[in-house]
GROMACS .gro file of C-alpha atoms in nm:
model
  126
    1MET     CA    1   5.976   0.818 -10.761
    2SER     CA    2   6.189   0.666 -10.488
    3VAL     CA    3   6.490   0.458 -10.594
    4PRO     CA    4   6.646   0.279 -10.295
    5THR     CA    5   7.022   0.337 -10.283
    6GLU     CA    6   7.108  -0.004 -10.134
    7LEU     CA    7   6.993  -0.194 -10.446
    8GLY     CA    8   7.158  -0.262 -10.781
    9TYR     CA    9   6.960  -0.206 -11.101
   10THR     CA   10   6.951  -0.317 -11.464
   11ALA     CA   11   6.869  -0.113 -11.773
   12LYS     CA   12   6.570  -0.347 -11.819
   13HIS     CA   13   6.424  -0.226 -11.487
   14GLU     CA   14   6.500  -0.512 -11.251
   15TRP     CA   15   6.653  -0.461 -10.908
   16VAL     CA   16   6.871  -0.690 -10.699
   17VAL     CA   17   7.008  -0.699 -10.348
   18VAL     CA   18   7.255  -0.964 -10.229
   19LYS     CA   19   7.284  -1.091  -9.873
   20ASP     CA   20   7.492  -1.393  -9.772
   21GLY     CA   21   7.519  -1.519 -10.130
   22ILE     CA   22   7.143  -1.503 -10.191
   23ALA     CA   23   7.010  -1.244 -10.438
   24THR     CA   24   6.657  -1.108 -10.406
   25VAL     CA   25   6.521  -0.988 -10.741
   26GLY     CA   26   6.226  -0.767 -10.835
   27ILE     CA   27   6.113  -0.510 -11.087
   28THR     CA   28   6.143  -0.141 -11.017
   29ALA     CA   29   5.870   0.106 -10.930
   30PHE     CA   30   5.938   0.273 -11.266
   31ALA     CA   31   5.864  -0.055 -11.447
   32ALA     CA   32   5.556  -0.127 -11.237
   33GLU     CA   33   5.420   0.222 -11.301
   34SER     CA   34   5.492   0.196 -11.675
   35LEU     CA   35   5.317  -0.142 -11.695
   36GLY     CA   36   5.003  -0.029 -11.515
   37ASP     CA   37   4.792  -0.266 -11.306
   38ILE     CA   38   4.973  -0.601 -11.286
   39VAL     CA   39   4.731  -0.893 -11.310
   40TYR     CA   40   4.955  -1.199 -11.352
   41VAL     CA   41   5.316  -1.301 -11.286
   42GLU     CA   42   5.500  -1.603 -11.425
   43LEU     CA   43   5.813  -1.682 -11.225
   44PRO     CA   44   6.087  -1.946 -11.247
   45GLU     CA   45   6.034  -2.247 -11.023
   46ALA     CA   46   6.257  -2.318 -10.724
   47GLY     CA   47   6.549  -2.531 -10.838
   48THR     CA   48   6.563  -2.363 -11.181
   49GLU     CA   49   6.895  -2.220 -11.298
   50VAL     CA   50   6.876  -1.856 -11.411
   51THR     CA   51   7.138  -1.673 -11.615
   52ALA     CA   52   7.212  -1.301 -11.592
   53GLY     CA   53   7.061  -1.115 -11.887
   54GLN     CA   54   6.829  -1.400 -11.989
   55THR     CA   55   6.450  -1.405 -11.957
   56CYS     CA   56   6.322  -1.592 -11.655
   57GLY     CA   57   5.956  -1.494 -11.633
   58GLU     CA   58   5.678  -1.262 -11.740
   59VAL     CA   59   5.470  -0.986 -11.589
   60GLU     CA   60   5.127  -0.929 -11.740
   61SER     CA   61   4.940  -0.605 -11.686
   62THR     CA   62   4.624  -0.452 -11.820
   63LYS     CA   63   4.844  -0.278 -12.080
   64SER     CA   64   5.093  -0.543 -12.192
   65VAL     CA   65   5.302  -0.852 -12.123
   66SER     CA   66   5.669  -0.792 -12.042
   67ASP     CA   67   5.957  -1.032 -11.997
   68VAL     CA   68   6.148  -1.041 -11.670
   69TYR     CA   69   6.525  -1.068 -11.714
   70SER     CA   70   6.739  -1.214 -11.441
   71PRO     CA   71   7.008  -0.971 -11.323
   72VAL     CA   72   7.199  -1.263 -11.168
   73SER     CA   73   7.316  -1.616 -11.243
   74GLY     CA   74   7.238  -1.897 -11.001
   75GLU     CA   75   6.976  -2.138 -10.871
   76VAL     CA   76   6.632  -2.013 -10.774
   77VAL     CA   77   6.580  -2.106 -10.409
   78GLU     CA   78   6.250  -1.926 -10.344
   79VAL     CA   79   5.974  -1.756 -10.539
   80ASN     CA   80   5.732  -1.504 -10.396
   81GLY     CA   81   5.422  -1.725 -10.381
   82ALA     CA   82   5.212  -1.437 -10.250
   83LEU     CA   83   5.221  -1.285 -10.600
   84GLU     CA   84   5.015  -1.575 -10.734
   85ASP     CA   85   4.707  -1.449 -10.548
   86ALA     CA   86   4.808  -1.083 -10.527
   87PRO     CA   87   5.022  -0.981 -10.829
   88GLU     CA   88   4.921  -0.618 -10.773
   89THR     CA   89   5.163  -0.619 -10.478
   90ILE     CA   90   5.430  -0.539 -10.737
   91ASN     CA   91   5.248  -0.211 -10.806
   92THR     CA   92   5.200  -0.120 -10.441
   93ALA     CA   93   5.533  -0.237 -10.294
   94PRO     CA   94   5.781  -0.322 -10.572
   95PHE     CA   95   6.087  -0.292 -10.346
   96GLU     CA   96   5.936  -0.463 -10.040
   97ASP     CA   97   5.665  -0.733 -10.058
   98GLY     CA   98   5.661  -0.727 -10.440
   99TRP     CA   99   5.996  -0.907 -10.486
  100LEU     CA  100   5.989  -1.184 -10.748
  101PHE     CA  101   6.242  -1.453 -10.656
  102ARG     CA  102   6.558  -1.534 -10.462
  103ALA     CA  103   6.856  -1.713 -10.612
  104ARG     CA  104   7.174  -1.864 -10.470
  105LEU     CA  105   7.445  -1.696 -10.674
  106SER     CA  106   7.678  -1.900 -10.892
  107GLU     CA  107   7.882  -1.583 -10.954
  108GLU     CA  108   7.881  -1.226 -10.832
  109PRO     CA  109   7.650  -0.997 -11.032
  110THR     CA  110   7.825  -0.759 -11.271
  111GLY     CA  111   7.719  -0.456 -11.469
  112LEU     CA  112   7.455  -0.337 -11.225
  113LEU     CA  113   7.364   0.030 -11.214
  114SER     CA  114   7.372   0.237 -10.897
  115ALA     CA  115   7.056   0.415 -10.785
  116GLU     CA  116   7.196   0.740 -10.927
  117GLU     CA  117   7.276   0.580 -11.264
  118TYR     CA  118   6.935   0.413 -11.278
  119THR     CA  119   6.757   0.741 -11.197
  120LYS     CA  120   6.942   0.912 -11.485
  121LEU     CA  121   6.842   0.628 -11.718
  122THR     CA  122   6.473   0.651 -11.629
  123GLU     CA  123   6.466   1.031 -11.658
  124GLY     CA  124   6.524   0.984 -12.030
  125GLU     CA  125   6.234   0.738 -12.058
  126GLU     CA  126   5.957   0.929 -11.883
   0.00000   0.00000   0.00000
């Protein structure tokens, strides 16, 4: 399973990349594969404040419902509206078109794992 090196990761299987103070957030390929076919996504609305480590949405699959935890603190400025009609995009392109939301950071993210650290974490969960 490919784990992009330019992203930061959480132990709860979210990824984040920051550009110009805006963080793009998604769930990892490992999480998407573990969940199975994703059929519904509940995301925070634009304008909502999210807090690092707190739940901010849900992903529902044919197997289960899982909470999404924000890896960052800030204001949601955009949600991936395409997921409303095509939530399976998270399964097919979790690091590209399957991103969940973007937030304007209120503080720099801390405690993120590198790709190498995240890979080691997931090796123990397979």
